[in-house]
Each structure stands twice: as structure tokens, then as C-alpha cells.
GROMACS .gro file of C-alpha atoms in nm:
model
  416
    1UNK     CA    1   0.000   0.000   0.000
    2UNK     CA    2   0.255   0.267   0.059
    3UNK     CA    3   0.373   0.285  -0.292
    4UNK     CA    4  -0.011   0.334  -0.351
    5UNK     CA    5   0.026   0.629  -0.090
    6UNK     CA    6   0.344   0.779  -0.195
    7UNK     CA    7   0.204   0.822  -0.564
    8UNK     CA    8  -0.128   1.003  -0.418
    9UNK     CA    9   0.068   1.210  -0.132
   10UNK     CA   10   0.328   1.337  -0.407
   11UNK     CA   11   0.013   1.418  -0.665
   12UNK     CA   12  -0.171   1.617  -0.433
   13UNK     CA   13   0.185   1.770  -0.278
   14UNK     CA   14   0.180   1.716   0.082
   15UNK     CA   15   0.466   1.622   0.257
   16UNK     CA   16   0.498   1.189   0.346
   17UNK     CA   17   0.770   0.959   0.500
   18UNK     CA   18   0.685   0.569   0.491
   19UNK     CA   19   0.842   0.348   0.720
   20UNK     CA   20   0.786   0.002   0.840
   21UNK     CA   21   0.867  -0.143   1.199
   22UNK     CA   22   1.248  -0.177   1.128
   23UNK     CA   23   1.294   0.186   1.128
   24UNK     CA   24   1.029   0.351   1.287
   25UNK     CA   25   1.087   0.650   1.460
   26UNK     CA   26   1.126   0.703   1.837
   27UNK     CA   27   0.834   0.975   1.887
   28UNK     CA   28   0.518   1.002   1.657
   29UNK     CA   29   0.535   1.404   1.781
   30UNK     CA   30   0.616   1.502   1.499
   31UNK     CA   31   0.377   1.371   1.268
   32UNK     CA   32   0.020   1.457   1.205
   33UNK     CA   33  -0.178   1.172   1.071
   34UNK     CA   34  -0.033   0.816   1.052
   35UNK     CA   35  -0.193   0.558   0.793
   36UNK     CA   36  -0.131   0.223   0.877
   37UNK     CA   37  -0.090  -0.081   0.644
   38UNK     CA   38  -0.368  -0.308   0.632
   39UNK     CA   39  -0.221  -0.590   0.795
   40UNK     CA   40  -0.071  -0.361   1.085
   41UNK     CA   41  -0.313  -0.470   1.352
   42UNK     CA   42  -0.506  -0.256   1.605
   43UNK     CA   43  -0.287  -0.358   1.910
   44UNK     CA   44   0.006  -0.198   1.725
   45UNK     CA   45   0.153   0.146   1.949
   46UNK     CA   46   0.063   0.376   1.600
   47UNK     CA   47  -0.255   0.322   1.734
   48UNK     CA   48  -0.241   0.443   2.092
   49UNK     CA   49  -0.135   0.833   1.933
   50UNK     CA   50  -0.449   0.976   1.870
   51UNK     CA   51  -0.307   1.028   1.478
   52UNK     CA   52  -0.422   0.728   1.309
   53UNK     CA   53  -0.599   0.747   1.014
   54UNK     CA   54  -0.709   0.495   0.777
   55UNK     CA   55  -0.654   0.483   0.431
   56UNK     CA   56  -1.048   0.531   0.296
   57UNK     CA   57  -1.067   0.787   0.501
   58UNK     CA   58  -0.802   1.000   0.410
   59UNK     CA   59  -0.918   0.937   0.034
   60UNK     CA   60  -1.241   1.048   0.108
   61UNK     CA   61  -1.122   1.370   0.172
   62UNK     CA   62  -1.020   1.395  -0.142
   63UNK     CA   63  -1.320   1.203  -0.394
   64UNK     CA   64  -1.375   1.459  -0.699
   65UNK     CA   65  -1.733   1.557  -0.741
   66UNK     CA   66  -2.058   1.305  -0.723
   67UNK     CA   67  -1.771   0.998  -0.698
   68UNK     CA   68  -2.027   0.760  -0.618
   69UNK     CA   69  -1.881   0.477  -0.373
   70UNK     CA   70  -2.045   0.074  -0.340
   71UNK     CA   71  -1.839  -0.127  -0.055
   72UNK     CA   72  -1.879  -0.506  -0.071
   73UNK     CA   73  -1.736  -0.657   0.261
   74UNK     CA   74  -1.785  -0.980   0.470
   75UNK     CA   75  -1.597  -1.317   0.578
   76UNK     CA   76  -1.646  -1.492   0.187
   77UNK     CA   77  -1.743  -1.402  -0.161
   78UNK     CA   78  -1.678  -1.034  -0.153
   79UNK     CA   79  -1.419  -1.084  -0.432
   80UNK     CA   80  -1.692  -1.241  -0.611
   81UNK     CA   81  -1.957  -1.012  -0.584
   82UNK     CA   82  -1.717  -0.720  -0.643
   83UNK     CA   83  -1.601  -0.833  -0.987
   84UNK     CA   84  -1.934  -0.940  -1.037
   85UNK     CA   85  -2.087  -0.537  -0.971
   86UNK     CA   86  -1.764  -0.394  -1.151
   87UNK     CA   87  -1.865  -0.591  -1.453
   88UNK     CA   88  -2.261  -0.563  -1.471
   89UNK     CA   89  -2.191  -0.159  -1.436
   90UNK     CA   90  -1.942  -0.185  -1.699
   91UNK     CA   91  -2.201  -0.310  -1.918
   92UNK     CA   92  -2.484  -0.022  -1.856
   93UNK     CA   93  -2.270   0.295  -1.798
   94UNK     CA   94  -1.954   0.437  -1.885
   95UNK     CA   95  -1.704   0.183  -1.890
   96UNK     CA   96  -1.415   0.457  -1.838
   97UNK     CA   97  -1.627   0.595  -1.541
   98UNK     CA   98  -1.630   0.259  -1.346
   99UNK     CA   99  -1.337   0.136  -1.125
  100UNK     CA  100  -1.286  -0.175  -0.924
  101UNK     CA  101  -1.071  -0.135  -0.589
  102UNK     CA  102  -0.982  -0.165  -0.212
  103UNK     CA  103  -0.900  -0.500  -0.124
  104UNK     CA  104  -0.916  -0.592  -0.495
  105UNK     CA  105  -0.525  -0.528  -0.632
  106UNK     CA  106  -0.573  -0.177  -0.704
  107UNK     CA  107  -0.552   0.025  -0.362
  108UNK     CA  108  -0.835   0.312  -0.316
  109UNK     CA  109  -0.550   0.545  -0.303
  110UNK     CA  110  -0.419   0.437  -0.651
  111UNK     CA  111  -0.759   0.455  -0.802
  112UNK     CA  112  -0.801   0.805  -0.615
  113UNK     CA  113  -0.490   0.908  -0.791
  114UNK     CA  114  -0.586   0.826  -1.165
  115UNK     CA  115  -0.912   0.985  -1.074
  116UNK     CA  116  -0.707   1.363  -1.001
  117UNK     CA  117  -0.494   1.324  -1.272
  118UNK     CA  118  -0.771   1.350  -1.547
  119UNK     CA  119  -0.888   1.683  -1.643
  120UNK     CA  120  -1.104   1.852  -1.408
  121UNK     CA  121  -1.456   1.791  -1.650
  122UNK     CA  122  -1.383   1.469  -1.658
  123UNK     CA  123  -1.356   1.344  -1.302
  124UNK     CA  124  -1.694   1.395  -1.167
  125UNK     CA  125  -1.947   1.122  -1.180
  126UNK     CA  126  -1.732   0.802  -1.154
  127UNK     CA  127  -1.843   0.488  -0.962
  128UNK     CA  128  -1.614   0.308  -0.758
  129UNK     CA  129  -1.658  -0.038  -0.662
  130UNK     CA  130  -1.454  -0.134  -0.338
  131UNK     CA  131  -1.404  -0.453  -0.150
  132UNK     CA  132  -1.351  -0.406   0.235
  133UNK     CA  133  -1.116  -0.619   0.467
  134UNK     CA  134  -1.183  -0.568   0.841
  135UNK     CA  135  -0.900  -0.405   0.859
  136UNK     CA  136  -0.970  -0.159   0.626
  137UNK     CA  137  -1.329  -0.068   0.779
  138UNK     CA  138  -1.178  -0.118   1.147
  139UNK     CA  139  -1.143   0.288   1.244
  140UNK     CA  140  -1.341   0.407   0.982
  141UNK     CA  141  -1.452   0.769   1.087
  142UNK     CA  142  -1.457   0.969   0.752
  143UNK     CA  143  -1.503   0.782   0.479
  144UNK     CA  144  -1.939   0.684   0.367
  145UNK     CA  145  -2.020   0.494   0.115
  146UNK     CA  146  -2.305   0.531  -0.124
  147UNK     CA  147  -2.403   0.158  -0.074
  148UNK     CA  148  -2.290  -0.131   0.129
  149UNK     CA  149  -2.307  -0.517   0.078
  150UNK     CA  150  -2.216  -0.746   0.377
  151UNK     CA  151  -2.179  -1.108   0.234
  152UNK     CA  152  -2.172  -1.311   0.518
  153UNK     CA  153  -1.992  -1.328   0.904
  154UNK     CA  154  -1.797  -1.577   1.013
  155UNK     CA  155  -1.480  -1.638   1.241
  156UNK     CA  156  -1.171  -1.508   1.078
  157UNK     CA  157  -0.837  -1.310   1.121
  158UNK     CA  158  -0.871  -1.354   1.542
  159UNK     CA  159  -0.492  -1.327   1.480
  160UNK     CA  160  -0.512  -0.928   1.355
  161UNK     CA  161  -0.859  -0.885   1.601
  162UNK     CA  162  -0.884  -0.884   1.956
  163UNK     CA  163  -1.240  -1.088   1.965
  164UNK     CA  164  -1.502  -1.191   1.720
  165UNK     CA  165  -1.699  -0.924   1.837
  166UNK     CA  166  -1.462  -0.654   1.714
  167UNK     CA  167  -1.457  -0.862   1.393
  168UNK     CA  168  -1.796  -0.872   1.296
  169UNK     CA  169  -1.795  -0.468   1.424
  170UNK     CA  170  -1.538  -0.383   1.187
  171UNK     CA  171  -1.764  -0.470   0.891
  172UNK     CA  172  -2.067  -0.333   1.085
  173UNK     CA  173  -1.879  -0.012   1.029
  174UNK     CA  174  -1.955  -0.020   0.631
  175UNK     CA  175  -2.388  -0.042   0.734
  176UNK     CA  176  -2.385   0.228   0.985
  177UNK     CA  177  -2.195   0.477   0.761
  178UNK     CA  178  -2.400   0.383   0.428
  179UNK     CA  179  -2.593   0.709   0.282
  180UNK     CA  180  -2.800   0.505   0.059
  181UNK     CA  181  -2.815   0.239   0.244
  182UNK     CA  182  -2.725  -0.129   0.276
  183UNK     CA  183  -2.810  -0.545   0.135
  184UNK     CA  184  -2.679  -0.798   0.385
  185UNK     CA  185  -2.788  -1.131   0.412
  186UNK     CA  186  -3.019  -1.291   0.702
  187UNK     CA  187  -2.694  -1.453   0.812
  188UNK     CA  188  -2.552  -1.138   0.887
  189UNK     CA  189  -2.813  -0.996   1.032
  190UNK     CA  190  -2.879  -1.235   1.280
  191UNK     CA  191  -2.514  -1.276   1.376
  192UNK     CA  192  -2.466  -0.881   1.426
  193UNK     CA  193  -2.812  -0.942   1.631
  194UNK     CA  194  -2.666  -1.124   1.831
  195UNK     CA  195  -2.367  -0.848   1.966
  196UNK     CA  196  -2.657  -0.607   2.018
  197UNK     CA  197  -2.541  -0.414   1.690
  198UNK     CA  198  -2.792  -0.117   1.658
  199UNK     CA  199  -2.909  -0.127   1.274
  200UNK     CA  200  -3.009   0.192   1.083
  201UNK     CA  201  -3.323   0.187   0.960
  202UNK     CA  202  -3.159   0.207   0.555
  203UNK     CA  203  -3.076  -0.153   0.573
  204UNK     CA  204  -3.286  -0.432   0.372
  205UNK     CA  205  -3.188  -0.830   0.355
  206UNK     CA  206  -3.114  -1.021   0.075
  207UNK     CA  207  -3.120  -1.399  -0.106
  208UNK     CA  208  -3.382  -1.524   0.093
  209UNK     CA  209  -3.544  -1.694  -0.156
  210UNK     CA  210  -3.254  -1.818  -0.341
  211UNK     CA  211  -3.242  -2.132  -0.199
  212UNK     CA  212  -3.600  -2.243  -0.261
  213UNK     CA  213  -3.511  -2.131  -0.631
  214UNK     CA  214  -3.178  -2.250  -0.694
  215UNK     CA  215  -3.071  -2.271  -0.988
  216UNK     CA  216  -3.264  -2.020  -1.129
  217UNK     CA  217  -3.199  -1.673  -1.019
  218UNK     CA  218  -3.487  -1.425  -1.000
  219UNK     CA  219  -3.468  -1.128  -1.154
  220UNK     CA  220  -3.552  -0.814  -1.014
  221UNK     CA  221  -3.847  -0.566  -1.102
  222UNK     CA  222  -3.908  -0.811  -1.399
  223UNK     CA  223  -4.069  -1.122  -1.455
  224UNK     CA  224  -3.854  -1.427  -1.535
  225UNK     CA  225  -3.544  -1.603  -1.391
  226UNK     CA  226  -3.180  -1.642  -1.429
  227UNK     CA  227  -3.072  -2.031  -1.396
  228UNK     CA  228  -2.679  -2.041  -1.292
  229UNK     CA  229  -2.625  -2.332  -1.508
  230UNK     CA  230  -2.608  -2.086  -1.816
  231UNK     CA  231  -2.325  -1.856  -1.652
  232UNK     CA  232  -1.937  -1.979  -1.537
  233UNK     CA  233  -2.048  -1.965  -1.202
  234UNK     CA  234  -2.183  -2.283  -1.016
  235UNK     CA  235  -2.299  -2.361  -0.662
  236UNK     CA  236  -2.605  -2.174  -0.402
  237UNK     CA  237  -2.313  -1.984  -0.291
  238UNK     CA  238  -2.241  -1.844  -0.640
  239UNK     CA  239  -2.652  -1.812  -0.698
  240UNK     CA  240  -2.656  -1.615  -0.372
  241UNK     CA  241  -2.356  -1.359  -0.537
  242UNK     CA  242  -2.557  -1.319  -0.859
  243UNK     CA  243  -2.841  -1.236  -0.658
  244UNK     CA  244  -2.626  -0.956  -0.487
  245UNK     CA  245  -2.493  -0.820  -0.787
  246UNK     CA  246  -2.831  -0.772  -0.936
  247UNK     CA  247  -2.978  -0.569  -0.628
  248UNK     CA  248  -2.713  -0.311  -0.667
  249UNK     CA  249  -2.707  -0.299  -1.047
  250UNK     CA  250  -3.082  -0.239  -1.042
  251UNK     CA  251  -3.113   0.138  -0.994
  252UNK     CA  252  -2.895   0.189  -1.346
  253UNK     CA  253  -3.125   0.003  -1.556
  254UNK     CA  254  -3.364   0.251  -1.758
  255UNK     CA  255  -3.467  -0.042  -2.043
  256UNK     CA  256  -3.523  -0.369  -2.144
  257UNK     CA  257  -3.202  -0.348  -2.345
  258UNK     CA  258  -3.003  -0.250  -2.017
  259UNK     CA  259  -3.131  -0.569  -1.913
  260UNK     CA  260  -3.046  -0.792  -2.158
  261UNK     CA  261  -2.710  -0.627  -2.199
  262UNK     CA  262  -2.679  -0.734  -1.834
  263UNK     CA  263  -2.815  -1.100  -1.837
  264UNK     CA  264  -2.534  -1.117  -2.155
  265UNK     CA  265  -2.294  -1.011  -1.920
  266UNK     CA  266  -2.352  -1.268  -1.652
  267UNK     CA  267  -2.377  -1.513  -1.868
  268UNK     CA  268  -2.033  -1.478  -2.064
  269UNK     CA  269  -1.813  -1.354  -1.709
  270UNK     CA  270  -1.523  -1.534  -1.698
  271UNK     CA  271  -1.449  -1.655  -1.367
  272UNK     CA  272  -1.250  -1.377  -1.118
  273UNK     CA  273  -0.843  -1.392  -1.133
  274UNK     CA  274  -0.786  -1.667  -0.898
  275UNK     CA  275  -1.088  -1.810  -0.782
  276UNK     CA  276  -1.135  -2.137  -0.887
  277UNK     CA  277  -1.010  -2.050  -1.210
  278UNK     CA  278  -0.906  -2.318  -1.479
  279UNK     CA  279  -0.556  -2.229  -1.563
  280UNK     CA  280  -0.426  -2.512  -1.742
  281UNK     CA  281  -0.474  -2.918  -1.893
  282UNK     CA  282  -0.119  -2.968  -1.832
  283UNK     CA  283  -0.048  -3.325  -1.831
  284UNK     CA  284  -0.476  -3.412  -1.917
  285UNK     CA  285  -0.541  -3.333  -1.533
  286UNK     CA  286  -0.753  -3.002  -1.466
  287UNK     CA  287  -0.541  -2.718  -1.323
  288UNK     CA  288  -0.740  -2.487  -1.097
  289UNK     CA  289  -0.630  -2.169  -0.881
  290UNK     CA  290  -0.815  -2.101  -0.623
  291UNK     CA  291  -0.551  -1.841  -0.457
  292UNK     CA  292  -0.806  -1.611  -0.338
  293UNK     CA  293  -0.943  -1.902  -0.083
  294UNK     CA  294  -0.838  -1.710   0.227
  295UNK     CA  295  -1.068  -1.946   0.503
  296UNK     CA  296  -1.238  -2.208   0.572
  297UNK     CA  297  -1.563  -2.089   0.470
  298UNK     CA  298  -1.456  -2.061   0.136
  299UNK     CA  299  -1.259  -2.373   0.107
  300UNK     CA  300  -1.572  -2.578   0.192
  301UNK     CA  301  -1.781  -2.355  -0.076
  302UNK     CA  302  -1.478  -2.446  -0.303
  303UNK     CA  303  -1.530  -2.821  -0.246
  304UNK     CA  304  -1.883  -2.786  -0.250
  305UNK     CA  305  -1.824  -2.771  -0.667
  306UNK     CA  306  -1.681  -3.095  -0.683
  307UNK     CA  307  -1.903  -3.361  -0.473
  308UNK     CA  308  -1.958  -3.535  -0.788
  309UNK     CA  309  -1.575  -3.538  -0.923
  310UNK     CA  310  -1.300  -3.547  -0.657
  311UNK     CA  311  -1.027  -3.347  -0.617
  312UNK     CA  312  -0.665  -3.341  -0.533
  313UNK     CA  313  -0.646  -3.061  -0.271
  314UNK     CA  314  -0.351  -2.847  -0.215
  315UNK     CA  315  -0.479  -2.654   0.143
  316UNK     CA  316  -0.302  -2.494   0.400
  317UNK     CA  317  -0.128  -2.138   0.470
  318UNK     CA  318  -0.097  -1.869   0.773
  319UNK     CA  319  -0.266  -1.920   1.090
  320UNK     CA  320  -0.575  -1.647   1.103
  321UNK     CA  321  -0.687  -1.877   1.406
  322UNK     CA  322  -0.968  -1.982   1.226
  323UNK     CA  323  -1.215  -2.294   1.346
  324UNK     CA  324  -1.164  -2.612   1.123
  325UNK     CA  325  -1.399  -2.768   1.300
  326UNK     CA  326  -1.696  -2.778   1.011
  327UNK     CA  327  -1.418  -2.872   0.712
  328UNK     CA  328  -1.414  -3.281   0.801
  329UNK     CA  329  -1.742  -3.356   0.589
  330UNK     CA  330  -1.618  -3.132   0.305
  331UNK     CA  331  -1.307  -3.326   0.248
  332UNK     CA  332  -1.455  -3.662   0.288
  333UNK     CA  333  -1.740  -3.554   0.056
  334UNK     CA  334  -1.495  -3.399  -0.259
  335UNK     CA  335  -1.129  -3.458  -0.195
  336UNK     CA  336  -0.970  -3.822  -0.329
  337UNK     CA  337  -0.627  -3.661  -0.182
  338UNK     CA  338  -0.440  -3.351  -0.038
  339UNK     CA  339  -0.096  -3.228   0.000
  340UNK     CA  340  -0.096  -2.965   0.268
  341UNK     CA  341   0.105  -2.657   0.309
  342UNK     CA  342   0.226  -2.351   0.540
  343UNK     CA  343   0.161  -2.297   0.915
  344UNK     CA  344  -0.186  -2.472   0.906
  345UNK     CA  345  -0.053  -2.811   0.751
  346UNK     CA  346  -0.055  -2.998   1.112
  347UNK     CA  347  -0.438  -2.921   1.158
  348UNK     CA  348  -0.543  -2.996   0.866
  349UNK     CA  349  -0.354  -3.312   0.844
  350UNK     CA  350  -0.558  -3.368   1.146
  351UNK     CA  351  -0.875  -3.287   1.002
  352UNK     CA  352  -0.780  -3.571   0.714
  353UNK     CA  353  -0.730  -3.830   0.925
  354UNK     CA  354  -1.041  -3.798   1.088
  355UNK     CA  355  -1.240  -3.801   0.712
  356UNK     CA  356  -1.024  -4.091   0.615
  357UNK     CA  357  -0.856  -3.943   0.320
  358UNK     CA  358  -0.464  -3.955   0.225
  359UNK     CA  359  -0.275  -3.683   0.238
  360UNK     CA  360   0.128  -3.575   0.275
  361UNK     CA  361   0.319  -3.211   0.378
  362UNK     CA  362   0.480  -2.995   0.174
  363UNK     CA  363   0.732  -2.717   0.188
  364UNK     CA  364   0.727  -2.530  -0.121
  365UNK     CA  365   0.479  -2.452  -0.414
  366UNK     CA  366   0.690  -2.657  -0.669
  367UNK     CA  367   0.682  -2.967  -0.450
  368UNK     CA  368   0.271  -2.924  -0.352
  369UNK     CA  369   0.253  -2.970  -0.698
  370UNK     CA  370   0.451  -3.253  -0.834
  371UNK     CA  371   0.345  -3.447  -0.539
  372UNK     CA  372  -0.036  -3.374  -0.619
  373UNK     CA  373   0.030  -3.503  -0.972
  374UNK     CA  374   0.178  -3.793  -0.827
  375UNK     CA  375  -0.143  -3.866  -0.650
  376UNK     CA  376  -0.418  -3.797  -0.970
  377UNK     CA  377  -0.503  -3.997  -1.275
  378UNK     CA  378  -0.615  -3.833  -1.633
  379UNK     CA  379  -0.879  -3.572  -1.628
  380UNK     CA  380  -0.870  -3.502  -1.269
  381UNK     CA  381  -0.882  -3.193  -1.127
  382UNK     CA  382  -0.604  -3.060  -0.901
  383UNK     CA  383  -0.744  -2.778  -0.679
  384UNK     CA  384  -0.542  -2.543  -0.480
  385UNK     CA  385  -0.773  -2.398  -0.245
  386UNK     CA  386  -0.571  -2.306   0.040
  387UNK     CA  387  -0.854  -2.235   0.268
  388UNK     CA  388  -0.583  -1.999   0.506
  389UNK     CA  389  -0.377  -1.652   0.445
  390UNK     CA  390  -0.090  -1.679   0.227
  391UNK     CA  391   0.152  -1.513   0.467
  392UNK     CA  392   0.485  -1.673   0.521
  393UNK     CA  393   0.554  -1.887   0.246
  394UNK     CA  394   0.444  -1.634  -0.001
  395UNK     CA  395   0.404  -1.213   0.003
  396UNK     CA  396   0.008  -1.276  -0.082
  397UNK     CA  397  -0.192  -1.463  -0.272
  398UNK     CA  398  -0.131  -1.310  -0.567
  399UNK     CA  399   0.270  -1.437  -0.527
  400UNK     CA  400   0.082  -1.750  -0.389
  401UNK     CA  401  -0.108  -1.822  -0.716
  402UNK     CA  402   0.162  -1.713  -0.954
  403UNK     CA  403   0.380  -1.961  -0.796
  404UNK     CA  404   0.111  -2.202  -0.829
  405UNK     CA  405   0.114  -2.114  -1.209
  406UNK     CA  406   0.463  -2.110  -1.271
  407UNK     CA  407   0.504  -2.467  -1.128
  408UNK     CA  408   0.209  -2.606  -1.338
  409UNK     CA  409   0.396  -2.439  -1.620
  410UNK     CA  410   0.736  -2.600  -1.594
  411UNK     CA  411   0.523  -2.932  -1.468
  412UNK     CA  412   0.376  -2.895  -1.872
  413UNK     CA  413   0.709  -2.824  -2.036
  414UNK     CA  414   0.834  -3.166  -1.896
  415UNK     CA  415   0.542  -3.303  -2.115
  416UNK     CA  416   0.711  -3.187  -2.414
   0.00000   0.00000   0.00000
């Protein structure tokens, strides 16, 4: 993020320093805001000055003109749903006037950047479609989005958070600072609920009928469905995105050709960059990267995919501290074999012995993957779906998944 920062502190010409814990200063005195990486986590002493701010909301101070803002947050499929929004608006609107950001690859402060350096009649009106960590939304006290999507809540990144509570608070912080208000699932709502979290009154639920329709999709405001099985997305969990994406899309559409333009969309989306996407045949077995598998949650909504057609599993990562305790049934039901990596490898090895499945350890990408090969026959599909944060084997999933890619690569040249 700090190059992100540097780029937008040097464009607007205020005065920066970036520094990480290996040479930070000695006093904060001198300094008037601090903005904190991400992955810095609240217990850190930046946080105990009084000074910091966090990254939204110093951009917010800064949006041009009617920048219109949608935040997509929760535990799993916020990736999802944001590509799935950045494309549908794509399809009705400006393309040029629609970004995709936050947690997404492209920092807000990057996208704020290429924003101020267009000419000044040309930077009003723009939508920006954000995903949210926890982190990002945890001292939010600036920054309001137009609109506000909270997927789901479940346990995750205890590590960075002091209690589940603050966790599911941290998101919470997206709803009660929505101007136009908010979508979040009954899920969501009934685990905020539960902490006594005081909902404003601009906040309407979600998908609850996708279930009894799956796998067609409703549409909205029309007559007619949308069944999944005609789009690159499969699974209730995928239906339930759709369904999201839809809600928010809605207010843009002004005629029937809007909405065939965006039931064309859905239906031709490739999958999103590293989740579960098919990046290779290499050797006749079915190569997919699922880098962007971050929990458990969305390791077992992973798996769900493939009851019918086992998988080789690679799995494991950084400890977030999150429960393993539902995963059992999910590898017993879709995994034939996995070869486990990172921090998490010992639990999870646990949690295959217990579904009766094979499995061995792995230090490094390259290895994950010859061994998985090892263990598959023709047509299979090899899944890595690492269910955990990518942090100390890799820099983030993004290095995770390339390294993933490069050793399917050289795995294919051998072929030739």
C-alpha cells in the first residue's frame, strides 16, 4: 500500500515519509496523521497516538465531485460479488467511469490518484466499486459509502482482532456509515443481532429466496429467472452472489435493453483472477487456482463444486486462528487426496485423518505440486484452495497463485 500512498501524497503535494517497523521513529510528535498498512493490527503502538488514520478515510477527503462509492465486505465471496458489480456496471454505464478497488489489487489510493490526474470535467461522476477487509473498515470515521453489501460473518483473522466481536464490528462499520443504504444477508443480520449491533433503519436483507429457487436466479423488477447453469459460475453460494450483484445494479437500468445487456454479461463472465479458475490441462489433469481461498468458509464452498468429481487438494497457509472444525465432511465428501502446506498443515492433516482421506506435507509450491500429480489420474482436477492466508511462504496470494502457475507451467514443459 505505501507505494499506492506515496504516488497520491506526491500528486496532491503534501509532505509523506513511509516506514515500516524496522525503522520507525522514536516519537510520533512530529507527525500529524499516521496511515497504517492493512495488515498492521489494532494492538500496534501507531494506534495508541491519537493520529491514526485509515486509508479510505483519508481518500475520502479527497473524492472529486458526485464519486459515487459501493463497498462489498464480509468473511467470503466479496471478491466475487465485487467483480461481479464492476462488470454488470461496466455493461450499462460508462465503462471509463467505473473502477474496481480496495481490497481488490488496485488500492483506493491508486484509483483516487488516476481519478485527479484527469482533467477537471472529466472526473466527476465516476463509480467506484470497493471490496472491504476488516482491517480496512476497522477505524473508519470519515469515509461513507453510497451503498454497502455485507456477504456473510464468520470467524476469521482472530490473529489481527482482539475478539469476534470486534470482527464482525469492523464490517458493521460499512452499514452504519452507508448514505443510501445497505443489502446484507439474514446470516448477517442475525449474527450482528446477536452483539446487540444497533441497525439503521436504511438496511434491507437479501437472497432469501434463493435457496428455494436455486438454480434459477430471479430477476428483479421483472418477470422471469436467471438459472446459474447458463453462466461460469456454479454452486447456491455463487446463486446467492448473482443475486447480490443484481440488487445493486438495479437502480442503473432505464430499459429492457439494459437488461439484456446485463443477463449477456452474466452469462459470458469469466471466472474472477484466482478463484477457482481453470488455468491449465497440463499433463490431461484439470489445473485450478483457487488463490483467493483465504478461510475455511470458502474452502468448503470451493469443495462444494466438486461432490460429484473429486479433487486433489492443495490446502493450508498462515494461521488467522480460524475454526476447522466444520471442514471434516467437506473433504470426505470432494477430496480423493491432499498435499498440505504452510503454518496450518498440522491441523489440517488432522482434520484428514479424521475423514479418512490420504494426504502428505509440503514445503514449497513446486513440491505441492509434483506431489499432487503424483497422487491424480487423467482428467482429474487438481485444486489449490488453500482455505488460510498466504503469509509466510508467499508475500500474498497473488505471489501464492503465480507460484502455483509457474510450477504447473514447468510441470507442462516436462510433457514436451
Amino acid at each position: 500500500m505505501g507505494a499506492w500512498l506515496e504516488k497520491l501524497m506526491t500528486h496532491l503535494g503534501l509532505p509523506y515519509q513511509i516506514c515500516d517497523d524496522s525503522d520507525r521513529p522514536s516519537s510520533y510528535d512530529t507527525y500529524d496523521i499516521i496511515i497504517p498498512a492493512p495488515w498492521i493490527p489494532c494492538t500496534h503502538e501507531v494506534y495508541s497516538t491519537g493520529k491514526v488514520v485509515s486509508e479510505l478515510d483519508f481518500c475520502s477527503r479527497y473524492f472529486p465531485k458526485d464519486t459515487y462509492i459501493i463497498t462489498i465486505s464480509g468473511t467470503d465471496g466479496k471478491s466475487t460479488v465485487t467483480w461481479m458489480i464492476y462488470n454488470l456496471l461496466q455493461s450499462v454505464t460508462t465503462p471509463e467511469k467505473v473502477h474496481i478497488s480496495g481490497n481488490f489489487e488496485y488500492p483506493l489510493s491508486d484509483t483516487l490518484t488516476n481519478l485527479l490526474k484527469l482533467p477537471l470535467d472529466q472526473q466527476d461522476r465516476h463509480i467506484i466499486v470497493v471490496e472491504v477487509s476488516s482491517f480496512m473498515a476497522y477505524s473508519l470515521m470519515e469515509f461513507s459509502p453510497d451503498m454497502t453489501i455485507i456477504t456473510n460473518l464468520e470467524s476469521d483473522h482472530l490473529n489481527w482482532h482482539r475478539n469476534l466481536e470486534e470482527y464482525f464490528l469492523s464490517k458493521a462499520n460499512l452499514i452504519t456509515r452507508a448514505k443510501d443504504g445497505s443489502y446484507i444477508t439474514q446470516q448477517a443480520y442475525e449474527k450482528l443481532e446477536n452483539i446487540g449491533y444497533a441497525f439503521p433503519k436504511n438496511v434491507s436483507l437479501y437472497g432469501t429466496s434463493i435457496a428455494e429457487n436455486y438454480p434459477n436466479i430471479p430477476l428483479i423488477s421483472t418477470t422471469g429467472s436467471l438459472n446459474i447453469h447458463d453462466t461460469q459460475f456454479l454452486g447456491p453460494h455463487n446463486a446467492l452472489n448473482i443475486d447480490w450483484a443484481l440488487h445493486i445494479v438495479e437502480w442503473l437500468i432505464q430499459s429492457e435493453s439494459d437488461r439484456s445487456r446485463i443477463i449477456e454479461t452474466l452469462t459470458s463472465l469469466p471466472w474472477l483472477p484466482h478463484r477457482l479458475e481453470v488455468i491449465s490441462h497440463a499433463h490431461g489433469r484439470i489445473w485450478v487456482d483457487d488463490s483467493k481461498s483465504t478461510s475455511c468458509q470458502s474452502l468448503r464452498a470451493a469443495l462444494s463444486g466438486y461432490k460429484d468429481n473429486k479433487v486433489i487438494l492443495i490446502a493450508g497457509g498462515s494461521d488467522k486462528w480460524d475454526p476447522f472444525d466444520a471442514l471434516e465432511v467437506s473433504l470426505r465428501d470432494s477430496v480423493e487426496y491432499a498435499v498440505l502446506i504452510g503454518a496450518t498443515k498440522e491441523i489440517l492433516a488432522d482434520k484428514c485423518r479424521l475423514a479418512g482421506i490420504g494426504y502428505t506435507e509440503s514445503s514449497s509450491m513446486r513440491d505441492a505440486v509434483e506431489q499432487a500429480y503424483g497422487h491424480s489420474h487423467p482428467w482429474q482436477t487438481v485444486l489449490l484452495s488453500p482455505g488460510c492466508a498466504s503469509f509466510g511462504m508467499f508475500r500474498d496470494y497473488l505471489d501464492r497463485a503465480e507460484q502455483f502457475r509457474d510450477a504447473v507451467k514447468l510441470l507442462a514443459e516436462q510433457e514436451k
